[in-house]
Tab-separated table of C-alpha atoms in Angstrom:
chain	number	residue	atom	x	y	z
A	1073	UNK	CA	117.870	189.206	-224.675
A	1074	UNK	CA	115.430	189.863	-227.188
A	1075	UNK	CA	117.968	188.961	-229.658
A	1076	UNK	CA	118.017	185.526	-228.485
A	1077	UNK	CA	116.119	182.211	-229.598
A	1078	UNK	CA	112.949	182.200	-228.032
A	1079	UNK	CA	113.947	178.253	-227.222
A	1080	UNK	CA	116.768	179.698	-225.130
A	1081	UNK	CA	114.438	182.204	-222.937
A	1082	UNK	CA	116.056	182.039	-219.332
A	1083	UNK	CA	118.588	179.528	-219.915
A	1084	UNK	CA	120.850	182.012	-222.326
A	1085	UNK	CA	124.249	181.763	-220.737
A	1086	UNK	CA	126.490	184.956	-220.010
A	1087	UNK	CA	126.205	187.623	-222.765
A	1088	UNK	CA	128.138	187.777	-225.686
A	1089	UNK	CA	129.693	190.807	-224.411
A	1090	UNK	CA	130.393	189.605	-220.628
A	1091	UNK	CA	133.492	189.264	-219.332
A	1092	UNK	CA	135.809	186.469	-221.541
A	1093	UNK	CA	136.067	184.706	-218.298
A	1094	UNK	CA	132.762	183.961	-217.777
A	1095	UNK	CA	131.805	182.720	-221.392
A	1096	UNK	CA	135.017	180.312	-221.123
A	1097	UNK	CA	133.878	178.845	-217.826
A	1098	UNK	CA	130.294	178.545	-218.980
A	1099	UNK	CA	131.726	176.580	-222.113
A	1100	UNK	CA	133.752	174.462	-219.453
A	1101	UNK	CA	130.920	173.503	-217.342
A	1102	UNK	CA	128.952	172.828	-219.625
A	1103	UNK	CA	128.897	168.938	-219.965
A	1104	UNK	CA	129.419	168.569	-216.070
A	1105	UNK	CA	126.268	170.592	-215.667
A	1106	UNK	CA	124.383	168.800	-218.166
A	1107	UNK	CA	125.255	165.335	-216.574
A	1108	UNK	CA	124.661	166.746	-212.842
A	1109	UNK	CA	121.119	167.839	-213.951
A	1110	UNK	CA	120.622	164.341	-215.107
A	1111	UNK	CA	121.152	163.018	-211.547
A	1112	UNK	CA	117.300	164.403	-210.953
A	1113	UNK	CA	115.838	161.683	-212.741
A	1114	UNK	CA	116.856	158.768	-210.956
A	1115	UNK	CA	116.353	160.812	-207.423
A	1116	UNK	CA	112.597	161.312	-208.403
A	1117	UNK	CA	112.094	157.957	-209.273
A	1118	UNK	CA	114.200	156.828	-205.821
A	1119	UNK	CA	112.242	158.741	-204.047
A	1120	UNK	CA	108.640	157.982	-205.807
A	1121	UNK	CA	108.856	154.051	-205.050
A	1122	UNK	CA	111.437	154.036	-202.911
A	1123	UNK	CA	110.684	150.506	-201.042
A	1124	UNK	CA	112.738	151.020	-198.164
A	1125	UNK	CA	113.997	154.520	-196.859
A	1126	UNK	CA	117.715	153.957	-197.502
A	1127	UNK	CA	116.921	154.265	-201.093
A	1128	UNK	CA	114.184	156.938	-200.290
A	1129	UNK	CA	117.336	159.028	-198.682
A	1130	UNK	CA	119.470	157.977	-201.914
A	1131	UNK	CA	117.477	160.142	-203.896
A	1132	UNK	CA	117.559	162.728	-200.978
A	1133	UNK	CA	121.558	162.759	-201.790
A	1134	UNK	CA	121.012	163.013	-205.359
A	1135	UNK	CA	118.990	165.740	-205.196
A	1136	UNK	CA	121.202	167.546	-202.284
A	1137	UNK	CA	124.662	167.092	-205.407
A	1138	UNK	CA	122.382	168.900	-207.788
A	1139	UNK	CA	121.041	171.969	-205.918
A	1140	UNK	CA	124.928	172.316	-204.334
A	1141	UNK	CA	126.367	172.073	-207.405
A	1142	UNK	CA	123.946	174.575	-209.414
A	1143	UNK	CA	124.304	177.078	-206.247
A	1144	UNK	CA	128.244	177.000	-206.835
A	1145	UNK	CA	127.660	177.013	-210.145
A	1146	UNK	CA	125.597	180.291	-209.733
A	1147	UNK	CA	127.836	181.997	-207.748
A	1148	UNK	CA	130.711	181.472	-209.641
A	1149	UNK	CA	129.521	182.959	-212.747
A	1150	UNK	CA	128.046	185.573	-210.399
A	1151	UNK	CA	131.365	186.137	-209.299
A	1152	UNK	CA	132.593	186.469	-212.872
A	1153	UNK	CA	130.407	188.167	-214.725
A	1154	UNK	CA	130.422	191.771	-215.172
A	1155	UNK	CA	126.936	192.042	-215.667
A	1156	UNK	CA	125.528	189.990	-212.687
A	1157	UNK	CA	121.189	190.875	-212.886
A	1158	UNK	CA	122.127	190.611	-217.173
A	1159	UNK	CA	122.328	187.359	-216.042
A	1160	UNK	CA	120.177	186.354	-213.444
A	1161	UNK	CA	117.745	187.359	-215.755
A	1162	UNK	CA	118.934	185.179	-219.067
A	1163	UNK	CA	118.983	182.505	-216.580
A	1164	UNK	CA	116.473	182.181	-214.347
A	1165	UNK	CA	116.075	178.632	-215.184
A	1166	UNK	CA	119.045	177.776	-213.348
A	1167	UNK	CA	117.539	178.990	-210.381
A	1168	UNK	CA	114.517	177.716	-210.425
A	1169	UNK	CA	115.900	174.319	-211.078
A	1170	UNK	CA	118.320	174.976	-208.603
A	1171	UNK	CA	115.475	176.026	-205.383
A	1172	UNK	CA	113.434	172.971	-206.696
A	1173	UNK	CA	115.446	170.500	-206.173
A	1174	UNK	CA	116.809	172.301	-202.674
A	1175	UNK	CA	113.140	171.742	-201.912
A	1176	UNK	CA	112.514	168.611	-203.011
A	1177	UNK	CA	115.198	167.252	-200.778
A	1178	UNK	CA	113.297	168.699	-197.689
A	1179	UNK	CA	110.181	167.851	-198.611
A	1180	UNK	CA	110.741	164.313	-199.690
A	1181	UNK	CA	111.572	163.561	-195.829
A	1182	UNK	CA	108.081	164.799	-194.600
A	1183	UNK	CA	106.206	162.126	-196.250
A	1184	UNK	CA	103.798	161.074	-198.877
A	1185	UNK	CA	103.447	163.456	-201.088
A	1186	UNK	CA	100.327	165.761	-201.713
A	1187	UNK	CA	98.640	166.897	-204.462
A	1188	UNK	CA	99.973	170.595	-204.071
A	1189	UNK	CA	103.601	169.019	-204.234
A	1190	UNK	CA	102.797	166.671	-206.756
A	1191	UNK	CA	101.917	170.007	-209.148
A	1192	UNK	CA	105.394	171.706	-207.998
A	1193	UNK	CA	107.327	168.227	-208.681
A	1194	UNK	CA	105.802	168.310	-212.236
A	1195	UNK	CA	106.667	171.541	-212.700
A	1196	UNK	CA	110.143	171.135	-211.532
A	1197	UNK	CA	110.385	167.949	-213.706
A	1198	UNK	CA	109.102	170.732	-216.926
A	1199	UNK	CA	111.718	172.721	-215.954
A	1200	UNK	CA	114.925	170.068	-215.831
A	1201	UNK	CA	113.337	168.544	-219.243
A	1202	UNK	CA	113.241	171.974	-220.672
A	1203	UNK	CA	116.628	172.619	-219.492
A	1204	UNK	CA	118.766	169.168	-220.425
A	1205	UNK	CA	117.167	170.044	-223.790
A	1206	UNK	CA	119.170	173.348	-223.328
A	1207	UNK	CA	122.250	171.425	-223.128
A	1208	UNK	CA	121.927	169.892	-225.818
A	1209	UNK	CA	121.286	172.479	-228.079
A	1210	UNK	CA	124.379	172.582	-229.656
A	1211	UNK	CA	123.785	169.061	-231.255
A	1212	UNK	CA	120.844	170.824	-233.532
A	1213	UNK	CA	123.292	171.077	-236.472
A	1214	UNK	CA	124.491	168.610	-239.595
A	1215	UNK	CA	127.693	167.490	-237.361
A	1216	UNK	CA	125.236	166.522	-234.343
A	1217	UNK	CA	123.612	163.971	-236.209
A	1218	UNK	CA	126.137	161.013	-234.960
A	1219	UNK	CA	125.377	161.951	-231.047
A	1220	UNK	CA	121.857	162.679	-231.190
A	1221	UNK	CA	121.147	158.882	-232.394
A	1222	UNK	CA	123.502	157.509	-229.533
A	1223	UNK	CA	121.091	159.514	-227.008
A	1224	UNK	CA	118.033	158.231	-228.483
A	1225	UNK	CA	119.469	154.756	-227.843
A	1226	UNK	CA	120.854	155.546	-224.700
A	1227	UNK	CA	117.203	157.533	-223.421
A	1228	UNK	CA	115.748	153.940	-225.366
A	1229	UNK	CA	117.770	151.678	-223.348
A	1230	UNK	CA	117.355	153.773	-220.019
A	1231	UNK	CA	113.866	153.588	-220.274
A	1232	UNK	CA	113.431	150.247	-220.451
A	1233	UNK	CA	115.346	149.804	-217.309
A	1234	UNK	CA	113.327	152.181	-215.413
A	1235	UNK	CA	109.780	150.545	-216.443
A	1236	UNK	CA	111.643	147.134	-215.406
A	1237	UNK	CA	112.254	148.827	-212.134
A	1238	UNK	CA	109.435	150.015	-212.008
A	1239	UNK	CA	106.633	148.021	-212.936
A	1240	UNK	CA	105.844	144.796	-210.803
A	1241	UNK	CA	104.289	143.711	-214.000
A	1242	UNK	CA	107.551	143.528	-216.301
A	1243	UNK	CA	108.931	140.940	-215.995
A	1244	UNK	CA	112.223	141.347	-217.835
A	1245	UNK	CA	114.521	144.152	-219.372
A	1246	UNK	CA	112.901	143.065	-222.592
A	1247	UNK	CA	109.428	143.794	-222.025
A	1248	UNK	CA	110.564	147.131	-220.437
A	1249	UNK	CA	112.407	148.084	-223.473
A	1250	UNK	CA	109.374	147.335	-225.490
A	1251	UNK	CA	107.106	149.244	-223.114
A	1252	UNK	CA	109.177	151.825	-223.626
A	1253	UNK	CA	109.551	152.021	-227.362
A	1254	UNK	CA	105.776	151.785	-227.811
A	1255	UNK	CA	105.543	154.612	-225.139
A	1256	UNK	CA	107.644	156.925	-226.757
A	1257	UNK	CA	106.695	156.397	-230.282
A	1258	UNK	CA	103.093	156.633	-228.808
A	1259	UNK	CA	102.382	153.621	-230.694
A	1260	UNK	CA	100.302	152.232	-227.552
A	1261	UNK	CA	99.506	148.621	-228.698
A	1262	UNK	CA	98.417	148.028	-225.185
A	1263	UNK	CA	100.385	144.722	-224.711
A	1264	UNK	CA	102.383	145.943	-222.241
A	1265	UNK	CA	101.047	149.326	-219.952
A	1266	UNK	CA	101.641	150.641	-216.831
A	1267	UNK	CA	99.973	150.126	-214.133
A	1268	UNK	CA	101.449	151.901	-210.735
A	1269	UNK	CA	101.382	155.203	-210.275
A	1270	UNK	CA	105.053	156.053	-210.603
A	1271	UNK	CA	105.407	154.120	-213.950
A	1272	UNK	CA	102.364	156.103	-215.151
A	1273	UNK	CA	104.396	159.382	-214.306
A	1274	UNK	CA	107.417	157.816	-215.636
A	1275	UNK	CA	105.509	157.092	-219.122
A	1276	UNK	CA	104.428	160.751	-219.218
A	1277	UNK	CA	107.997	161.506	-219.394
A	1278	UNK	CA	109.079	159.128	-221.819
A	1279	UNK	CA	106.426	160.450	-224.581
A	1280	UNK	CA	107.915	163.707	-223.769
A	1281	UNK	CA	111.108	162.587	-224.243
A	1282	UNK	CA	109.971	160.438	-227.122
A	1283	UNK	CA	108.532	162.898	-229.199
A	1284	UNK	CA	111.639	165.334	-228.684
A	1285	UNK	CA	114.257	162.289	-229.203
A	1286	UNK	CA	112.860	160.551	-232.087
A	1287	UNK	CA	111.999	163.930	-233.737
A	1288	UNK	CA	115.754	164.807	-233.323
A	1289	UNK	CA	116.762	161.991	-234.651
A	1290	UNK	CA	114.420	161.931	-238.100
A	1291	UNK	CA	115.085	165.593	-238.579
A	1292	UNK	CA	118.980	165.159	-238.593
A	1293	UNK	CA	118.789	162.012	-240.467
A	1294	UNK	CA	116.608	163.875	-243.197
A	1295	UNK	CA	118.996	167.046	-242.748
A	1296	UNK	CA	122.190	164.891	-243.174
A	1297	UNK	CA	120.855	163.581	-246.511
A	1298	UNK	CA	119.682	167.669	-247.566
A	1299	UNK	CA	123.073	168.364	-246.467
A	1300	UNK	CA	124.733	166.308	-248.773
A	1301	UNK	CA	122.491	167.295	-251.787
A	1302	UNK	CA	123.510	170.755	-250.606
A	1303	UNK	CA	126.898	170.094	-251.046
A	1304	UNK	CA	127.105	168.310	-253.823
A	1305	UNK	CA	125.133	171.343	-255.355
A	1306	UNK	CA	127.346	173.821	-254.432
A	1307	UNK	CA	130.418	171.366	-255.854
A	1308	UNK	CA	128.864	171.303	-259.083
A	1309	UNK	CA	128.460	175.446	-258.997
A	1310	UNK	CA	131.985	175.299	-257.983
A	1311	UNK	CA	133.058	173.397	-261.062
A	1312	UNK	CA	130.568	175.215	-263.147
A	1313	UNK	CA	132.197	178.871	-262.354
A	1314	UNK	CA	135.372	177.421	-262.600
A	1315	UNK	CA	134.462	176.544	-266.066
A	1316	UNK	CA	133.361	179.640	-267.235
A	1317	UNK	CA	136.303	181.602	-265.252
A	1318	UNK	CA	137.993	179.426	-267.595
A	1319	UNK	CA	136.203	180.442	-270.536
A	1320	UNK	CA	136.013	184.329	-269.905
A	1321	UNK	CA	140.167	183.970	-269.317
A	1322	UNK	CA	140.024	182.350	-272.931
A	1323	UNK	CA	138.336	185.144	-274.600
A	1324	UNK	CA	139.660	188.001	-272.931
A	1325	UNK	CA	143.525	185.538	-274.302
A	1326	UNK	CA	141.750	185.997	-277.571
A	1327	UNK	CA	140.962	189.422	-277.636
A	1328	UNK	CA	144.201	190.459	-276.500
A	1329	UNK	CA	145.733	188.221	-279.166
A	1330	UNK	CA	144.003	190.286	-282.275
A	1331	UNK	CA	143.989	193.801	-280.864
A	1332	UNK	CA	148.104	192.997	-281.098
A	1333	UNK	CA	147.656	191.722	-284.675
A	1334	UNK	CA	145.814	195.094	-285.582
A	1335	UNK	CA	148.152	197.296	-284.276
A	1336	UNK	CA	151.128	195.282	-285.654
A	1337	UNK	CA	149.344	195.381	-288.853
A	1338	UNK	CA	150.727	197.899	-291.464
């Protein structure tokens, strides 16, 4: 473990030296796991401003698919692994995530919420964040650039829907999209704000996300364009040893050419 990114500390997968069966269904689940774990934002949110309790129990649902589906998750790479507390303990993450939202499910159904379980949905929220940004790890490179702008869009476009939902005060997708662009970019012109108490959470997450997103997006942009200088670099050195390969075969033609005429020589 101590070899591992600090970024990755208790979300690290199965060990590189596990059994092959576990690391290939870990690579498997990974993009169903990553789209499960979003299903905890919009069963927050149904369940913050829920205005009837049908939709109040729709995020119940949601939030009963993800902590069923991490739990079988668990236990299957349990069940795999060769080293099961090796990894329990590169990702304990997963089961905090995974008791959280088993919780939240039960205590959504008691009630308002107080300000003890406001803390522990926060933290759970931290903890989902940190770990959809663990998914996507693998889009931190050059060929990730392409994807990572889509999800910006996408986490754009998103939300602005969920400040129109939101917000009594929004009046149409448009302003919510704008709300949301200033709110992530923290550009806070203060046309446009939100007022309730569950767009105020939801804004805290959307800076979060913004600064992560749009800092994703610059940094790959700006690494794309290094990348290329990069390679056209190394295409020149390319050409350039090729040259002198070319050059040093040449000589070594030449030398060999008049150490024969000396020895021919009478």
């Amino acid at each position: 473990m101590l070899n591992e990114p600090i970024f990755l500390f208790g979300m690290a997968g199965p060990s590189p030296h596990d059994n092959p069966r576990t690391l290939s269904w870990k690579a498997r689940l990974h993009w169903p796991m990553f789209f499960i774990t979003l299903l905890t934002i919009p069963a927050f949110y149904l369940e913050l401003a829920a205005p009837t309790p049908a939709i109040g129990n729709a995020g119940r649902a949601l939030y009963g698919i993800v902590a069923l589906a991490y739990a079988a998750h668990l236990i299957m790479m349990l069940a795999l692994s060769h080293a099961r507390t090796v990894y329990l303990r590169r990702n304990w993450v997963d089961v905090l995530v995974m008791l959280g939202v088993a919780l939240s499910q039960v205590a959504g159904s008691l009630g308002a919420w107080s300000g003890v379980e406001w803390v522990l949905r926060m933290t759970l929220a931290a903890l989902v964040l940190l770990r959809l940004m663990g998914y996507l790890r693998g889009l931190f490179t050059l060929k990730g650039v392409i994807p990572i702008v889509f999800i910006g869009i996408a986490t754009l476009m998103m939300s602005g829907a969920g400040f129109y939902w939101l917000e009594p005060g929004i009046h149409s997708y448009a302003d919510g999209l704008w709300l949301a662009f200033t709110t992530g970019a923290t550009v806070g012109y203060g046309d446009v704000v939100p007022r309730t108490a569950a767009g105020k959470v939801f804004a805290v997450f959307v800076v979060l996300l913004g600064y992560a997103i749009f800092s994703l997006v610059t940094a790959s942009i700006a690494a794309f364009f290094m990348g290329e200088d990069e390679r056209q670099l190394r295409r020149e050195m390319h050409h350039d040893v090729r040259e002198l390969r070319g050059e040093i075969e040449a000589l070594r033609a030449e030398l060999r050419a008049s150490e024969t005429g000396r020895k021919s020589a009478p």
